mmCIF file of C-alpha atoms and ligand atoms in Angstrom:
data_model
loop_
_atom_site.group_PDB
_atom_site.id
_atom_site.type_symbol
_atom_site.label_atom_id
_atom_site.label_comp_id
_atom_site.label_asym_id
_atom_site.label_seq_id
_atom_site.Cartn_x
_atom_site.Cartn_y
_atom_site.Cartn_z
ATOM 1 C CA MET A 1 157.103 111.556 -31.149
ATOM 2 C CA ARG A 2 157.466 111.137 -34.983
ATOM 3 C CA VAL A 3 156.237 113.867 -36.810
ATOM 4 C CA LEU A 4 155.231 114.064 -40.125
ATOM 5 C CA VAL A 5 155.794 117.143 -42.805
ATOM 6 C CA THR A 6 154.210 117.200 -45.887
ATOM 7 C CA GLY A 7 155.623 120.373 -48.028
ATOM 8 C CA GLY A 8 158.297 120.511 -45.763
ATOM 9 C CA ALA A 9 161.384 121.734 -47.573
ATOM 10 C CA GLY A 10 158.513 124.501 -48.541
ATOM 11 C CA PHE A 11 158.277 128.160 -46.669
ATOM 12 C CA ILE A 12 155.957 127.653 -43.675
ATOM 13 C CA GLY A 13 157.424 123.974 -43.852
ATOM 14 C CA SER A 14 159.965 124.074 -43.208
ATOM 15 C CA HIS A 15 159.737 126.337 -40.022
ATOM 16 C CA LEU A 16 157.932 124.000 -38.987
ATOM 17 C CA CYS A 17 159.456 121.487 -38.846
ATOM 18 C CA ALA A 18 163.071 122.771 -37.642
ATOM 19 C CA ARG A 19 160.426 123.692 -34.781
ATOM 20 C CA LEU A 20 159.461 120.097 -34.499
ATOM 21 C CA LEU A 21 163.129 119.303 -34.272
ATOM 22 C CA GLU A 22 163.425 121.461 -31.277
ATOM 23 C CA ARG A 23 160.982 120.497 -29.634
ATOM 24 C CA GLY A 24 162.823 116.790 -29.439
ATOM 25 C CA ASP A 25 160.087 114.996 -31.935
ATOM 26 C CA ASP A 26 161.404 112.799 -35.344
ATOM 27 C CA VAL A 27 161.035 114.852 -38.147
ATOM 28 C CA ILE A 28 160.312 112.908 -41.661
ATOM 29 C CA CYS A 29 159.997 116.611 -44.296
ATOM 30 C CA LEU A 30 158.007 114.657 -47.580
ATOM 31 C CA ASP A 31 158.247 117.150 -50.466
ATOM 32 C CA ASN A 32 158.243 117.454 -54.206
ATOM 33 C CA PHE A 33 160.391 120.799 -54.628
ATOM 34 C CA ILE A 34 157.785 121.791 -56.939
ATOM 35 C CA THR A 35 157.658 124.865 -54.978
ATOM 36 C CA GLY A 36 160.093 124.444 -51.740
ATOM 37 C CA ARG A 37 163.543 124.250 -51.913
ATOM 38 C CA ARG A 38 166.001 121.694 -50.611
ATOM 39 C CA GLN A 39 168.225 124.907 -49.455
ATOM 40 C CA ASN A 40 165.145 125.610 -46.825
ATOM 41 C CA VAL A 41 166.102 122.127 -45.054
ATOM 42 C CA ARG A 42 169.933 121.900 -45.889
ATOM 43 C CA GLU A 43 170.281 123.063 -41.830
ATOM 44 C CA LEU A 44 167.700 120.045 -41.115
ATOM 45 C CA GLU A 45 169.010 118.014 -42.696
ATOM 46 C CA GLN A 46 172.369 117.918 -40.178
ATOM 47 C CA SER A 47 170.659 116.331 -37.403
ATOM 48 C CA PRO A 48 169.899 112.886 -37.214
ATOM 49 C CA ALA A 49 166.309 113.439 -36.243
ATOM 50 C CA PHE A 50 165.379 114.653 -39.503
ATOM 51 C CA GLN A 51 164.370 112.548 -42.608
ATOM 52 C CA LEU A 52 164.146 114.112 -46.403
ATOM 53 C CA ILE A 53 161.880 111.808 -49.023
ATOM 54 C CA GLU A 54 161.275 113.005 -51.906
ATOM 55 C CA ALA A 55 158.191 112.392 -53.363
ATOM 56 C CA ASP A 56 154.631 113.472 -54.541
ATOM 57 C CA VAL A 57 151.827 113.220 -52.036
ATOM 58 C CA SER A 58 149.903 112.844 -54.784
ATOM 59 C CA GLU A 59 151.015 109.319 -55.405
ATOM 60 C CA PRO A 60 150.125 106.852 -52.467
ATOM 61 C CA PHE A 61 153.209 106.574 -49.664
ATOM 62 C CA ASP A 62 153.968 104.953 -46.574
ATOM 63 C CA VAL A 63 155.877 106.554 -43.176
ATOM 64 C CA GLN A 64 154.661 105.187 -40.280
ATOM 65 C CA ALA A 65 154.120 108.595 -37.961
ATOM 66 C CA ASP A 66 152.495 109.637 -34.913
ATOM 67 C CA ALA A 67 150.445 112.982 -35.911
ATOM 68 C CA VAL A 68 151.315 114.248 -39.768
ATOM 69 C CA PHE A 69 151.194 117.567 -40.883
ATOM 70 C CA HIS A 70 149.612 117.835 -44.490
ATOM 71 C CA LEU A 71 151.269 121.126 -46.244
ATOM 72 C CA ALA A 72 151.941 119.877 -49.480
ATOM 73 C CA SER A 73 150.085 122.250 -52.418
ATOM 74 C CA PRO A 74 151.360 124.580 -54.641
ATOM 75 C CA ALA A 75 150.535 128.401 -52.706
ATOM 76 C CA SER A 76 151.044 131.229 -54.333
ATOM 77 C CA PRO A 77 149.065 131.883 -56.533
ATOM 78 C CA LEU A 78 152.157 132.028 -59.457
ATOM 79 C CA GLY A 79 152.406 128.716 -58.141
ATOM 80 C CA TYR A 80 148.747 127.173 -58.467
ATOM 81 C CA LEU A 81 148.528 128.917 -61.635
ATOM 82 C CA LYS A 82 151.134 127.836 -62.984
ATOM 83 C CA TYR A 83 150.007 123.616 -61.437
ATOM 84 C CA PRO A 84 146.685 124.584 -61.517
ATOM 85 C CA LEU A 85 146.135 120.176 -61.927
ATOM 86 C CA LYS A 86 149.110 119.651 -59.728
ATOM 87 C CA THR A 87 147.874 121.847 -56.913
ATOM 88 C CA ALA A 88 143.823 120.449 -57.133
ATOM 89 C CA LEU A 89 145.504 116.944 -56.928
ATOM 90 C CA ALA A 90 148.057 117.754 -53.875
ATOM 91 C CA ASN A 91 144.927 119.106 -51.902
ATOM 92 C CA SER A 92 142.648 115.926 -53.172
ATOM 93 C CA PHE A 93 144.579 112.384 -53.674
ATOM 94 C CA GLY A 94 147.382 113.875 -51.351
ATOM 95 C CA SER A 95 144.937 114.845 -49.279
ATOM 96 C CA PHE A 96 143.450 111.661 -49.031
ATOM 97 C CA ASN A 97 146.275 109.875 -49.373
ATOM 98 C CA ALA A 98 148.096 111.530 -46.375
ATOM 99 C CA LEU A 99 144.725 110.779 -44.906
ATOM 100 C CA CYS A 100 144.865 106.786 -45.278
ATOM 101 C CA LEU A 101 148.462 107.274 -43.967
ATOM 102 C CA ALA A 102 146.928 108.657 -40.678
ATOM 103 C CA GLU A 103 144.010 106.411 -40.237
ATOM 104 C CA LYS A 104 146.679 103.364 -40.755
ATOM 105 C CA TYR A 105 149.210 104.817 -38.156
ATOM 106 C CA GLN A 106 145.831 106.446 -35.856
ATOM 107 C CA ALA A 107 147.689 109.522 -36.275
ATOM 108 C CA LYS A 108 146.827 113.417 -34.745
ATOM 109 C CA PHE A 109 146.203 114.932 -38.720
ATOM 110 C CA LEU A 110 146.326 118.720 -39.628
ATOM 111 C CA PRO A 111 145.849 120.179 -43.027
ATOM 112 C CA ALA A 112 147.184 123.102 -43.606
ATOM 113 C CA SER A 113 144.281 124.889 -45.147
ATOM 114 C CA THR A 114 143.774 128.431 -46.355
ATOM 115 C CA SER A 115 141.512 131.869 -45.966
ATOM 116 C CA GLU A 116 140.961 131.166 -49.840
ATOM 117 C CA VAL A 117 138.131 128.707 -48.595
ATOM 118 C CA TYR A 118 136.445 131.941 -48.249
ATOM 119 C CA GLY A 119 136.619 133.080 -51.861
ATOM 120 C CA ASP A 120 136.228 136.857 -52.197
ATOM 121 C CA PRO A 121 133.894 136.942 -48.685
ATOM 122 C CA LEU A 122 130.490 138.842 -48.273
ATOM 123 C CA GLU A 123 130.903 138.875 -44.180
ATOM 124 C CA HIS A 124 133.916 140.446 -42.981
ATOM 125 C CA PRO A 125 135.564 139.556 -40.686
ATOM 126 C CA GLN A 126 135.603 135.939 -41.358
ATOM 127 C CA ARG A 127 134.323 133.513 -39.231
ATOM 128 C CA GLU A 128 135.182 129.747 -39.264
ATOM 129 C CA GLU A 129 131.165 129.495 -39.439
ATOM 130 C CA TYR A 130 131.502 131.573 -42.932
ATOM 131 C CA TRP A 131 130.649 129.107 -46.104
ATOM 132 C CA GLY A 132 132.276 131.227 -47.925
ATOM 133 C CA ASN A 133 131.724 132.797 -51.341
ATOM 134 C CA VAL A 134 134.343 130.857 -54.394
ATOM 135 C CA ASN A 135 133.770 130.774 -57.494
ATOM 136 C CA PRO A 136 134.004 126.961 -58.411
ATOM 137 C CA ILE A 137 135.842 127.481 -62.347
ATOM 138 C CA GLY A 138 137.640 130.359 -61.855
ATOM 139 C CA MET A 139 141.632 131.141 -62.116
ATOM 140 C CA ARG A 140 142.210 130.711 -58.652
ATOM 141 C CA ALA A 141 139.787 126.956 -58.258
ATOM 142 C CA CYS A 142 142.631 124.980 -58.482
ATOM 143 C CA TYR A 143 143.720 126.207 -55.243
ATOM 144 C CA ASP A 144 140.535 127.222 -53.561
ATOM 145 C CA GLU A 145 138.065 124.159 -54.502
ATOM 146 C CA SER A 146 140.674 121.319 -53.819
ATOM 147 C CA LYS A 147 141.567 122.932 -50.343
ATOM 148 C CA ARG A 148 137.533 123.206 -49.745
ATOM 149 C CA PHE A 149 137.847 119.230 -51.329
ATOM 150 C CA ALA A 150 140.383 118.550 -48.469
ATOM 151 C CA GLU A 151 138.963 120.290 -45.573
ATOM 152 C CA THR A 152 135.305 118.137 -46.796
ATOM 153 C CA LEU A 153 138.049 114.390 -47.157
ATOM 154 C CA THR A 154 139.347 115.420 -43.318
ATOM 155 C CA SER A 155 136.112 115.876 -41.595
ATOM 156 C CA ILE A 156 134.849 112.445 -43.623
ATOM 157 C CA PHE A 157 137.738 110.739 -41.729
ATOM 158 C CA GLU A 158 137.567 112.606 -38.601
ATOM 159 C CA LYS A 159 133.669 111.442 -38.259
ATOM 160 C CA LYS A 160 133.540 108.682 -39.909
ATOM 161 C CA ASN A 161 136.990 106.739 -39.601
ATOM 162 C CA GLY A 162 138.031 107.612 -36.382
ATOM 163 C CA VAL A 163 141.648 109.736 -37.428
ATOM 164 C CA ASP A 164 142.159 112.603 -35.019
ATOM 165 C CA ALA A 165 141.966 114.969 -37.290
ATOM 166 C CA ARG A 166 142.040 118.856 -36.935
ATOM 167 C CA ILE A 167 141.760 121.917 -39.790
ATOM 168 C CA VAL A 168 143.649 125.676 -39.482
ATOM 169 C CA ARG A 169 142.560 127.825 -42.107
ATOM 170 C CA ILE A 170 145.795 130.101 -42.719
ATOM 171 C CA PHE A 171 145.442 133.933 -43.311
ATOM 172 C CA ASN A 172 148.824 135.276 -45.404
ATOM 173 C CA CYS A 173 151.644 134.597 -43.840
ATOM 174 C CA TYR A 174 155.006 135.966 -44.091
ATOM 175 C CA GLY A 175 158.698 136.109 -42.972
ATOM 176 C CA PRO A 176 162.656 134.417 -43.958
ATOM 177 C CA HIS A 177 162.225 130.871 -46.692
ATOM 178 C CA SER A 178 159.399 132.431 -48.735
ATOM 179 C CA ASP A 179 160.737 132.692 -52.740
ATOM 180 C CA PRO A 180 161.336 136.024 -53.673
ATOM 181 C CA ASP A 181 159.232 136.067 -56.627
ATOM 182 C CA ASP A 182 156.286 134.035 -55.741
ATOM 183 C CA GLY A 183 153.904 137.085 -56.261
ATOM 184 C CA ARG A 184 152.787 137.269 -53.184
ATOM 185 C CA ILE A 185 153.171 141.009 -51.814
ATOM 186 C CA VAL A 186 155.490 140.986 -48.926
ATOM 187 C CA PRO A 187 157.877 138.656 -50.970
ATOM 188 C CA SER A 188 157.216 140.673 -54.125
ATOM 189 C CA PHE A 189 157.990 143.911 -52.772
ATOM 190 C CA ILE A 190 161.119 142.934 -50.518
ATOM 191 C CA SER A 191 162.386 141.491 -53.917
ATOM 192 C CA GLN A 192 161.419 144.826 -55.891
ATOM 193 C CA ALA A 193 162.726 147.576 -53.281
ATOM 194 C CA LEU A 194 166.197 146.303 -52.591
ATOM 195 C CA ARG A 195 166.575 145.413 -55.994
ATOM 196 C CA GLY A 196 166.014 149.880 -56.860
ATOM 197 C CA GLU A 197 162.642 148.115 -59.013
ATOM 198 C CA PRO A 198 159.457 149.669 -59.349
ATOM 199 C CA ILE A 199 157.302 148.438 -56.484
ATOM 200 C CA THR A 200 153.918 147.036 -58.680
ATOM 201 C CA ILE A 201 151.099 146.629 -57.115
ATOM 202 C CA TYR A 202 147.625 145.579 -58.063
ATOM 203 C CA GLY A 203 145.700 147.907 -59.283
ATOM 204 C CA ALA A 204 144.859 150.911 -56.791
ATOM 205 C CA GLY A 205 146.360 148.660 -53.649
ATOM 206 C CA SER A 206 142.977 149.553 -51.768
ATOM 207 C CA GLN A 207 142.504 145.818 -50.988
ATOM 208 C CA THR A 208 142.830 145.428 -47.359
ATOM 209 C CA ARG A 209 145.370 141.908 -46.321
ATOM 210 C CA SER A 210 146.164 140.561 -42.590
ATOM 211 C CA LEU A 211 150.198 139.339 -42.502
ATOM 212 C CA CYS A 212 150.621 136.832 -39.580
ATOM 213 C CA TYR A 213 154.596 136.356 -39.654
ATOM 214 C CA VAL A 214 155.324 132.989 -39.641
ATOM 215 C CA SER A 215 157.040 132.300 -36.196
ATOM 216 C CA ASP A 216 153.875 133.154 -34.470
ATOM 217 C CA LEU A 217 151.928 130.677 -37.539
ATOM 218 C CA VAL A 218 153.945 128.104 -36.631
ATOM 219 C CA ASP A 219 152.585 128.300 -32.995
ATOM 220 C CA GLY A 220 149.457 128.398 -33.625
ATOM 221 C CA LEU A 221 149.857 125.595 -35.738
ATOM 222 C CA LEU A 222 151.255 122.861 -33.063
ATOM 223 C CA LYS A 223 148.553 124.950 -30.492
ATOM 224 C CA ALA A 224 145.867 123.555 -33.474
ATOM 225 C CA MET A 225 147.637 119.976 -33.226
ATOM 226 C CA PHE A 226 148.993 119.198 -29.960
ATOM 227 C CA THR A 227 146.807 120.151 -27.632
ATOM 228 C CA ASP A 228 143.334 118.753 -26.101
ATOM 229 C CA GLY A 229 139.905 119.223 -27.337
ATOM 230 C CA THR A 230 141.047 120.425 -30.914
ATOM 231 C CA ARG A 231 139.551 116.895 -32.764
ATOM 232 C CA GLY A 232 137.179 118.296 -35.373
ATOM 233 C CA ARG A 233 137.929 121.787 -34.698
ATOM 234 C CA VAL A 234 138.390 124.173 -37.488
ATOM 235 C CA TYR A 235 140.432 127.173 -36.507
ATOM 236 C CA ASN A 236 141.575 130.150 -38.630
ATOM 237 C CA LEU A 237 144.954 131.182 -38.163
ATOM 238 C CA GLY A 238 146.427 134.877 -39.386
ATOM 239 C CA SER A 239 146.789 138.136 -37.699
ATOM 240 C CA PRO A 240 143.512 140.287 -37.625
ATOM 241 C CA GLU A 241 145.579 143.878 -37.951
ATOM 242 C CA GLU A 242 144.892 144.717 -41.255
ATOM 243 C CA HIS A 243 146.010 146.888 -43.782
ATOM 244 C CA THR A 244 145.981 147.734 -47.403
ATOM 245 C CA VAL A 245 148.375 146.555 -49.618
ATOM 246 C CA LEU A 246 149.207 150.624 -50.577
ATOM 247 C CA GLU A 247 150.029 151.058 -46.674
ATOM 248 C CA TYR A 248 152.441 147.476 -46.593
ATOM 249 C CA ALA A 249 153.990 149.104 -49.975
ATOM 250 C CA GLN A 250 154.750 152.497 -48.170
ATOM 251 C CA ILE A 251 155.897 150.423 -44.739
ATOM 252 C CA ILE A 252 158.284 148.461 -46.474
ATOM 253 C CA LYS A 253 159.748 150.692 -48.999
ATOM 254 C CA ARG A 254 160.389 153.015 -45.628
ATOM 255 C CA LEU A 255 161.500 150.398 -44.002
ATOM 256 C CA THR A 256 163.840 149.153 -46.731
ATOM 257 C CA ARG A 257 165.672 152.785 -47.142
ATOM 258 C CA SER A 258 164.190 152.340 -50.781
ATOM 259 C CA ASN A 259 164.099 154.833 -53.918
ATOM 260 C CA SER A 260 161.988 152.709 -55.645
ATOM 261 C CA PRO A 261 158.228 154.180 -56.535
ATOM 262 C CA ILE A 262 155.441 152.908 -56.218
ATOM 263 C CA VAL A 263 153.349 151.797 -59.238
ATOM 264 C CA HIS A 264 149.917 150.923 -60.390
ATOM 265 C CA VAL A 265 149.353 147.934 -62.394
ATOM 266 C CA ASP A 266 146.582 145.675 -63.813
ATOM 267 C CA PRO A 267 145.912 142.608 -61.987
ATOM 268 C CA ILE A 268 147.249 139.563 -63.288
ATOM 269 C CA SER A 269 144.033 136.974 -62.025
ATOM 270 C CA GLU A 270 140.445 137.635 -61.333
ATOM 271 C CA ASP A 271 138.419 137.274 -58.336
ATOM 272 C CA ASP A 272 141.064 138.612 -56.314
ATOM 273 C CA PRO A 273 139.734 139.121 -53.205
ATOM 274 C CA ARG A 274 139.215 142.638 -51.671
ATOM 275 C CA ARG A 275 139.320 142.462 -48.044
ATOM 276 C CA ARG A 276 140.799 140.027 -45.794
ATOM 277 C CA GLN A 277 140.566 140.123 -42.141
ATOM 278 C CA PRO A 278 140.306 137.009 -39.970
ATOM 279 C CA ASP A 279 138.463 136.163 -36.780
ATOM 280 C CA ILE A 280 140.777 134.419 -34.464
ATOM 281 C CA SER A 281 138.380 134.582 -31.135
ATOM 282 C CA ARG A 282 137.836 130.944 -31.795
ATOM 283 C CA ALA A 283 141.831 130.431 -31.578
ATOM 284 C CA ARG A 284 142.577 132.538 -28.630
ATOM 285 C CA ASN A 285 139.874 130.790 -26.762
ATOM 286 C CA GLU A 286 140.637 127.711 -27.221
ATOM 287 C CA LEU A 287 144.278 127.059 -28.146
ATOM 288 C CA GLY A 288 144.975 130.370 -26.287
ATOM 289 C CA TRP A 289 146.651 131.582 -29.538
ATOM 290 C CA GLN A 290 147.525 134.986 -30.994
ATOM 291 C CA PRO A 291 150.054 136.234 -32.808
ATOM 292 C CA VAL A 292 153.498 138.300 -30.659
ATOM 293 C CA VAL A 293 155.276 139.719 -33.206
ATOM 294 C CA GLY A 294 154.823 143.062 -34.881
ATOM 295 C CA LEU A 295 154.038 144.212 -38.003
ATOM 296 C CA GLU A 296 157.215 146.360 -38.287
ATOM 297 C CA GLU A 297 159.837 143.899 -36.118
ATOM 298 C CA GLY A 298 157.881 140.750 -38.503
ATOM 299 C CA LEU A 299 159.069 142.727 -41.802
ATOM 300 C CA SER A 300 162.324 143.552 -40.493
ATOM 301 C CA ARG A 301 163.494 140.539 -39.400
ATOM 302 C CA THR A 302 162.611 139.015 -43.125
ATOM 303 C CA ILE A 303 163.765 141.998 -44.399
ATOM 304 C CA GLU A 304 167.611 140.900 -43.141
ATOM 305 C CA TRP A 305 167.119 137.459 -44.565
ATOM 306 C CA PHE A 306 165.662 139.205 -47.507
ATOM 307 C CA ARG A 307 169.102 140.851 -48.401
ATOM 308 C CA SER A 308 171.350 137.932 -47.710
ATOM 309 C CA GLU A 309 169.274 135.783 -50.067
ATOM 310 C CA LEU A 310 168.837 138.041 -52.712
ATOM 311 C CA VAL A 311 173.135 138.588 -52.959
ATOM 312 C CA ASP A 312 173.771 134.740 -52.323
ATOM 313 C CA ARG A 313 171.008 134.466 -55.642
ATOM 314 C CA ILE A 314 173.500 136.857 -57.832
ATOM 315 C CA ALA A 315 176.299 135.990 -56.559
HETATM 316 P P1 NAD B 1 155.247 126.524 -50.330
HETATM 317 O O1 NAD B 1 154.848 126.466 -51.942
HETATM 318 O O2 NAD B 1 156.123 127.276 -49.950
HETATM 319 O O3 NAD B 1 155.627 124.966 -49.446
HETATM 320 C C1 NAD B 1 154.471 124.231 -49.934
HETATM 321 C C2 NAD B 1 155.433 122.683 -50.326
HETATM 322 O O4 NAD B 1 154.606 121.846 -50.429
HETATM 323 C C3 NAD B 1 156.648 122.999 -51.492
HETATM 324 O O5 NAD B 1 158.015 122.931 -50.768
HETATM 325 C C4 NAD B 1 155.948 122.262 -52.832
HETATM 326 O O6 NAD B 1 156.972 121.906 -52.960
HETATM 327 C C5 NAD B 1 155.508 121.457 -51.313
HETATM 328 N N1 NAD B 1 154.984 120.214 -52.876
HETATM 329 C C6 NAD B 1 153.553 120.795 -53.575
HETATM 330 N N2 NAD B 1 152.997 119.984 -54.153
HETATM 331 C C7 NAD B 1 153.628 118.892 -53.144
HETATM 332 C C8 NAD B 1 153.774 116.975 -53.448
HETATM 333 N N3 NAD B 1 152.541 116.758 -54.615
HETATM 334 N N4 NAD B 1 153.880 116.582 -52.972
HETATM 335 C C9 NAD B 1 155.000 117.036 -52.200
HETATM 336 N N5 NAD B 1 155.807 117.940 -51.659
HETATM 337 C C10 NAD B 1 154.939 118.892 -52.613
HETATM 338 O O7 NAD B 1 153.769 127.720 -49.934
HETATM 339 P P2 NAD B 1 153.903 127.373 -47.639
HETATM 340 O O8 NAD B 1 152.956 129.400 -48.140
HETATM 341 O O9 NAD B 1 154.879 127.177 -47.272
HETATM 342 O O10 NAD B 1 152.665 126.709 -47.623
HETATM 343 C C11 NAD B 1 152.269 125.672 -47.560
HETATM 344 C C12 NAD B 1 150.973 125.342 -47.132
HETATM 345 O O11 NAD B 1 150.223 126.512 -46.052
HETATM 346 C C13 NAD B 1 149.703 125.154 -48.189
HETATM 347 O O12 NAD B 1 149.285 123.865 -48.197
HETATM 348 C C14 NAD B 1 149.450 126.053 -48.555
HETATM 349 O O13 NAD B 1 148.254 126.383 -49.036
HETATM 350 C C15 NAD B 1 149.622 127.497 -46.744
HETATM 351 N N6 NAD B 1 149.194 127.795 -46.881
HETATM 352 C C16 NAD B 1 149.596 129.294 -46.870
HETATM 353 C C17 NAD B 1 149.870 130.446 -46.345
HETATM 354 C C18 NAD B 1 150.444 131.570 -46.722
HETATM 355 O O14 NAD B 1 150.237 132.532 -46.410
HETATM 356 N N7 NAD B 1 152.309 131.106 -47.108
HETATM 357 C C19 NAD B 1 148.201 131.154 -46.345
HETATM 358 C C20 NAD B 1 147.271 129.772 -47.012
HETATM 359 C C21 NAD B 1 147.552 128.747 -46.415
#
């Protein structure tokens, strides 16, 4: 199968490309490197089944494919607050372009939506039926609202244009290849702990997050795309295991054996969600999917990658 992964040089995309190659697919990775790194796919470039195209998904493009994973978008708050317009365009024009391509080649389609479509949720845990609580003009709107619009476009193309599409809403994911400086809690806490710098928590740290290891998430993406009967469905993919941000900082400090102090600072952005936890019953029942990598195991693997990465960056 020929599979296009937009945003394939990013954190999740690079793991997805690797797994698709392992499956025996031909993989085309389309990326403009705005937040991703060529280094993430350097090894994959050795494979004759892997092709890298440097392009902006917001501009029309034409790649023949049997399946399209549309992941191209800045994803961390630091990334989308730095590039709000490019983020909005990647998820609006970019989704439109990717959907037109899926329609043209009758390809299966899956956009990487996000738990952020639920905003600061008034229901807990979040089920796929929940419509969300989003500020349309807040600082995060370039991301949240453009992802919601990408879902709308996907739904129109599925219902009216015959595209075999499904939507996944990814909750916080972590693992190797995430950017140490992108401001998300796991990369930030690990790199601060390994550098011996203070581990900085926004506010009291009582806000919760549920973290899914990247190999589990990639399993979920593949199952959502290729399981029969998923057309037109929406799936939450994430870990239901919920901890406070302060607890994550403490676990990471212990696993890295760091002496860094944990310090509390003012939040950088408004609308920081207080609670995040997916209800994954639908993915369990319809895809037979649930995370299998335990938190400490996943964090340990991530810490090992960060150790070598930080040495490389300093060297
Ligand atoms: P990432 O920033 O590491 O990867 C995104 C990739 O998309 C990067 O390689 C970037 O260069 C590329 N990109 C961005 N705009 C582009 C454009 N206009 N044209 C071509 N390429 C472009 O982020 P990630 O964490 O790997 O996230 C991947 C996808 O999953 C994103 O769509 C994100 O919104 C979604 N998601 C991620 C998480 C998470 O926890 N990581 C949670 C929810 C949703």
